[in-house]
Amino acid sequence: MRVLLLSPWLPYPVTWGFAKRVYHILEELAARHEVTLVTYTDGDDQAAQEVLRRLCTVHVVPRPALPAGKRLAQLASTLSPRSFQHRLMYSDAMQRQLDVLTSGAAFDVLHVSTSQMACFRFDPRSPLVLDEHNIEYELYYRVFQAEGSVPRRLFNWLEYRKFRREEIAAWRAADGIAMTSRREAAFVQQMLPGACVVSVPNAVDTDYFAPAADDSA
């Protein structure tokens, strides 16, 4: 199949949890299918791009900048109906790149990594699979609960409320949803009874992490 995989970050080097999940999904897909990776670049990742090009076609878009700085952008986002995450992840340049890549023959699958990247307009001809690394709005609620500063507490409460709406809308729009735990999959299934939801847990390479023969320690 022809698969387009959209990611907010380049999944290499494989040194943190997000990159590990996306990289190994990409690696497995590329072993069987024709994969096109579309992602943001921070401008200093040429070597990583070259590694990924051994697996698949790679298209990068410069990451959108926050011209006024993060704190002012967060303050401005409190007056917007959209979340700060939308401001961080959406760019016209990325939308144009997606439009160009999907203007010809339809991809067999659009694989979108994380609900933050579901903010784009996608080709309706292709089934869309959303791979969720967390239920993101739960994390924002936990940050709100733990925050001591009143202004930051207010910001995180608003962010939780706005992104909850956006994340549930992303679930509704997807043709399939992959969650990393059974609890999360059951939660989404209960919220959206007709949705196609599966649990795809993170795993361990038991060949690489095999126990030592000497277990005396």
Coordinates of N, CA, C and O in Angstrom, one line a residue, residues 10-73:
L10 N 10.5 14.8 13.8 CA 11.3 13.8 13.1 C 11.6 12.6 14.1 O 12.1 12.8 15.1
P11 N 11.2 11.4 13.7 CA 11.3 10.2 14.6 C 12.7 9.6 14.6 O 12.9 8.4 14.6
Y12 N 13.7 10.5 14.7 CA 15.1 10.0 14.7 C 16.0 11.1 15.2 O 15.7 12.3 14.8
P13 N 17.0 10.9 16.0 CA 17.4 9.6 16.6 C 16.4 9.1 17.6 O 15.6 9.8 18.2
V14 N 16.4 7.8 17.8 CA 15.4 7.1 18.6 C 15.9 7.1 20.1 O 16.3 6.1 20.6
T15 N 15.8 8.3 20.6 CA 16.3 8.5 22.0 C 15.2 8.9 23.0 O 15.6 9.1 24.2
W16 N 14.0 9.0 22.6 CA 12.9 9.3 23.5 C 11.6 8.6 23.1 O 11.5 8.1 22.0
G17 N 10.7 8.6 24.0 CA 9.5 7.7 23.8 C 8.7 8.0 22.6 O 8.4 7.0 21.8
F18 N 8.5 9.2 22.2 CA 7.7 9.5 21.0 C 8.4 9.0 19.8 O 7.8 8.3 18.9
A19 N 9.7 9.3 19.7 CA 10.5 8.9 18.5 C 10.5 7.4 18.4 O 10.4 6.8 17.3
K20 N 10.6 6.7 19.5 CA 10.7 5.2 19.5 C 9.4 4.6 18.9 O 9.5 3.8 18.0
R21 N 8.3 5.1 19.3 CA 7.0 4.6 18.8 C 6.8 4.8 17.3 O 6.6 3.9 16.5
V22 N 7.1 6.1 16.9 CA 6.9 6.5 15.5 C 7.9 5.8 14.6 O 7.6 5.2 13.6
Y23 N 9.2 5.7 15.1 CA 10.2 5.1 14.3 C 9.9 3.7 14.0 O 10.0 3.2 12.9
H24 N 9.5 2.9 15.0 CA 9.4 1.5 14.8 C 8.1 1.2 14.1 O 8.0 0.2 13.3
I25 N 7.0 2.0 14.2 CA 5.9 1.8 13.3 C 6.3 2.1 11.9 O 5.9 1.4 11.0
L26 N 7.0 3.2 11.7 CA 7.5 3.5 10.3 C 8.4 2.4 9.8 O 8.2 2.0 8.6
E27 N 9.3 1.9 10.6 CA 10.2 0.8 10.1 C 9.4 -0.4 9.7 O 9.6 -1.0 8.6
E28 N 8.4 -0.8 10.5 CA 7.5 -2.0 10.1 C 6.7 -1.7 8.9 O 6.6 -2.6 8.0
L29 N 6.1 -0.6 8.8 CA 5.3 -0.2 7.6 C 6.2 -0.2 6.3 O 5.8 -0.8 5.3
A30 N 7.4 0.4 6.5 CA 8.3 0.5 5.3 C 8.8 -0.8 4.8 O 9.2 -1.0 3.6
A31 N 8.8 -1.8 5.7 CA 9.3 -3.2 5.3 C 8.3 -3.8 4.4 O 8.6 -4.8 3.6
R32 N 7.0 -3.4 4.4 CA 6.0 -4.0 3.6 C 5.3 -3.1 2.6 O 4.6 -3.6 1.7
H33 N 5.4 -1.8 2.8 CA 4.6 -0.8 2.0 C 5.5 0.3 1.6 O 6.6 0.5 2.0
E34 N 4.9 1.2 0.7 CA 5.6 2.4 0.2 C 5.2 3.5 1.1 O 4.0 3.9 1.1
V35 N 6.1 4.0 1.9 CA 5.7 5.0 3.0 C 6.3 6.4 2.6 O 7.5 6.5 2.2
T36 N 5.5 7.4 2.8 CA 5.9 8.8 2.7 C 5.8 9.5 4.1 O 4.7 9.5 4.6
L37 N 6.9 9.9 4.7 CA 6.9 10.6 5.9 C 6.9 12.1 5.7 O 7.7 12.6 4.9
V38 N 5.9 12.7 6.4 CA 5.8 14.2 6.3 C 6.0 14.7 7.8 O 5.2 14.3 8.6
T39 N 6.9 15.6 8.0 CA 7.2 16.1 9.4 C 7.7 17.5 9.4 O 8.2 18.0 8.3
Y40 N 7.8 18.1 10.5 CA 8.4 19.4 10.7 C 9.9 19.1 10.9 O 10.4 18.1 11.4
T41 N 10.7 20.2 10.5 CA 12.1 20.2 10.8 C 12.5 21.4 11.6 O 11.9 22.5 11.4
D42 N 13.5 21.2 12.4 CA 14.0 22.4 13.2 C 15.3 22.9 12.5 O 16.0 23.8 13.1
G43 N 15.7 22.4 11.4 CA 16.8 22.9 10.6 C 18.1 22.4 10.9 O 19.1 22.7 10.1
D44 N 18.3 21.5 11.9 CA 19.6 21.0 12.2 C 19.6 19.4 12.2 O 20.3 18.8 13.0
D45 N 18.8 18.8 11.4 CA 18.5 17.4 11.4 C 18.8 16.7 10.1 O 18.2 15.7 9.8
Q46 N 19.7 17.2 9.3 CA 20.0 16.6 8.0 C 20.5 15.2 8.1 O 20.0 14.3 7.4
A47 N 21.3 14.9 9.1 CA 21.8 13.5 9.3 C 20.7 12.6 9.6 O 20.6 11.5 9.1
A48 N 19.7 13.0 10.5 CA 18.6 12.2 10.8 C 17.7 12.0 9.6 O 17.2 10.9 9.4
Q49 N 17.5 13.0 8.8 CA 16.7 12.8 7.6 C 17.3 11.8 6.7 O 16.6 11.0 6.1
E50 N 18.6 11.8 6.5 CA 19.3 10.8 5.6 C 19.1 9.4 6.1 O 18.9 8.5 5.3
V51 N 19.1 9.2 7.4 CA 18.9 7.9 8.0 C 17.4 7.4 7.6 O 17.2 6.3 7.2
L52 N 16.5 8.3 7.8 CA 15.1 7.9 7.5 C 14.8 7.7 6.0 O 14.0 6.9 5.7
R53 N 15.6 8.4 5.2 CA 15.4 8.2 3.7 C 15.9 6.9 3.3 O 15.5 6.5 2.1
R54 N 16.6 6.1 4.1 CA 16.9 4.7 3.7 C 15.7 3.9 3.9 O 15.6 2.8 3.3
L55 N 14.7 4.3 4.6 CA 13.5 3.5 4.9 C 12.3 4.0 4.0 O 11.5 3.2 3.5
C56 N 12.2 5.3 3.7 CA 11.0 5.8 3.1 C 11.3 7.2 2.4 O 12.4 7.7 2.5
T57 N 10.3 7.7 1.7 CA 10.4 9.1 1.2 C 10.1 10.1 2.4 O 9.2 9.8 3.2
V58 N 10.9 11.1 2.4 CA 10.8 12.1 3.5 C 10.6 13.5 3.0 O 11.3 14.0 2.1
H59 N 9.5 14.1 3.5 CA 9.3 15.5 3.2 C 9.2 16.3 4.5 O 8.5 15.9 5.4
V60 N 10.0 17.4 4.5 CA 10.1 18.2 5.8 C 9.6 19.6 5.5 O 9.8 20.1 4.4
V61 N 9.0 20.2 6.5 CA 8.5 21.6 6.5 C 9.1 22.3 7.7 O 9.1 21.7 8.8
P62 N 9.6 23.5 7.5 CA 10.1 24.2 8.7 C 9.0 24.4 9.8 O 7.9 24.7 9.5
R63 N 9.5 24.1 11.0 CA 8.5 24.2 12.1 C 8.0 25.7 12.3 O 8.8 26.6 12.2
P64 N 6.7 25.9 12.5 CA 6.2 27.2 12.6 C 6.8 27.9 13.9 O 6.9 27.3 14.9
A65 N 7.2 29.2 13.7 CA 7.8 29.9 14.8 C 6.7 30.7 15.5 O 5.6 30.9 15.0
L66 N 7.0 31.0 16.8 CA 6.1 31.8 17.6 C 6.8 33.2 17.6 O 7.7 33.5 18.4
P67 N 6.3 34.1 16.7 CA 7.1 35.4 16.6 C 7.2 36.2 17.9 O 8.1 37.0 18.1
A68 N 6.2 36.1 18.7 CA 6.2 36.9 20.0 C 6.8 36.2 21.1 O 6.8 36.7 22.3
G69 N 7.2 35.0 20.9 CA 7.7 34.2 22.1 C 6.6 33.3 22.7 O 5.5 33.6 22.5
K70 N 7.1 32.3 23.4 CA 6.1 31.3 23.9 C 5.1 31.9 24.9 O 3.9 31.6 24.8
R71 N 5.6 32.7 25.8 CA 4.7 33.2 26.9 C 3.6 34.1 26.3 O 2.4 34.0 26.7
L72 N 4.0 35.0 25.4 CA 3.1 35.9 24.8 C 2.1 35.1 23.9 O 0.9 35.5 23.8
A73 N 2.6 34.1 23.2 CA 1.7 33.3 22.4 C 0.7 32.5 23.2 O -0.5 32.4 22.9

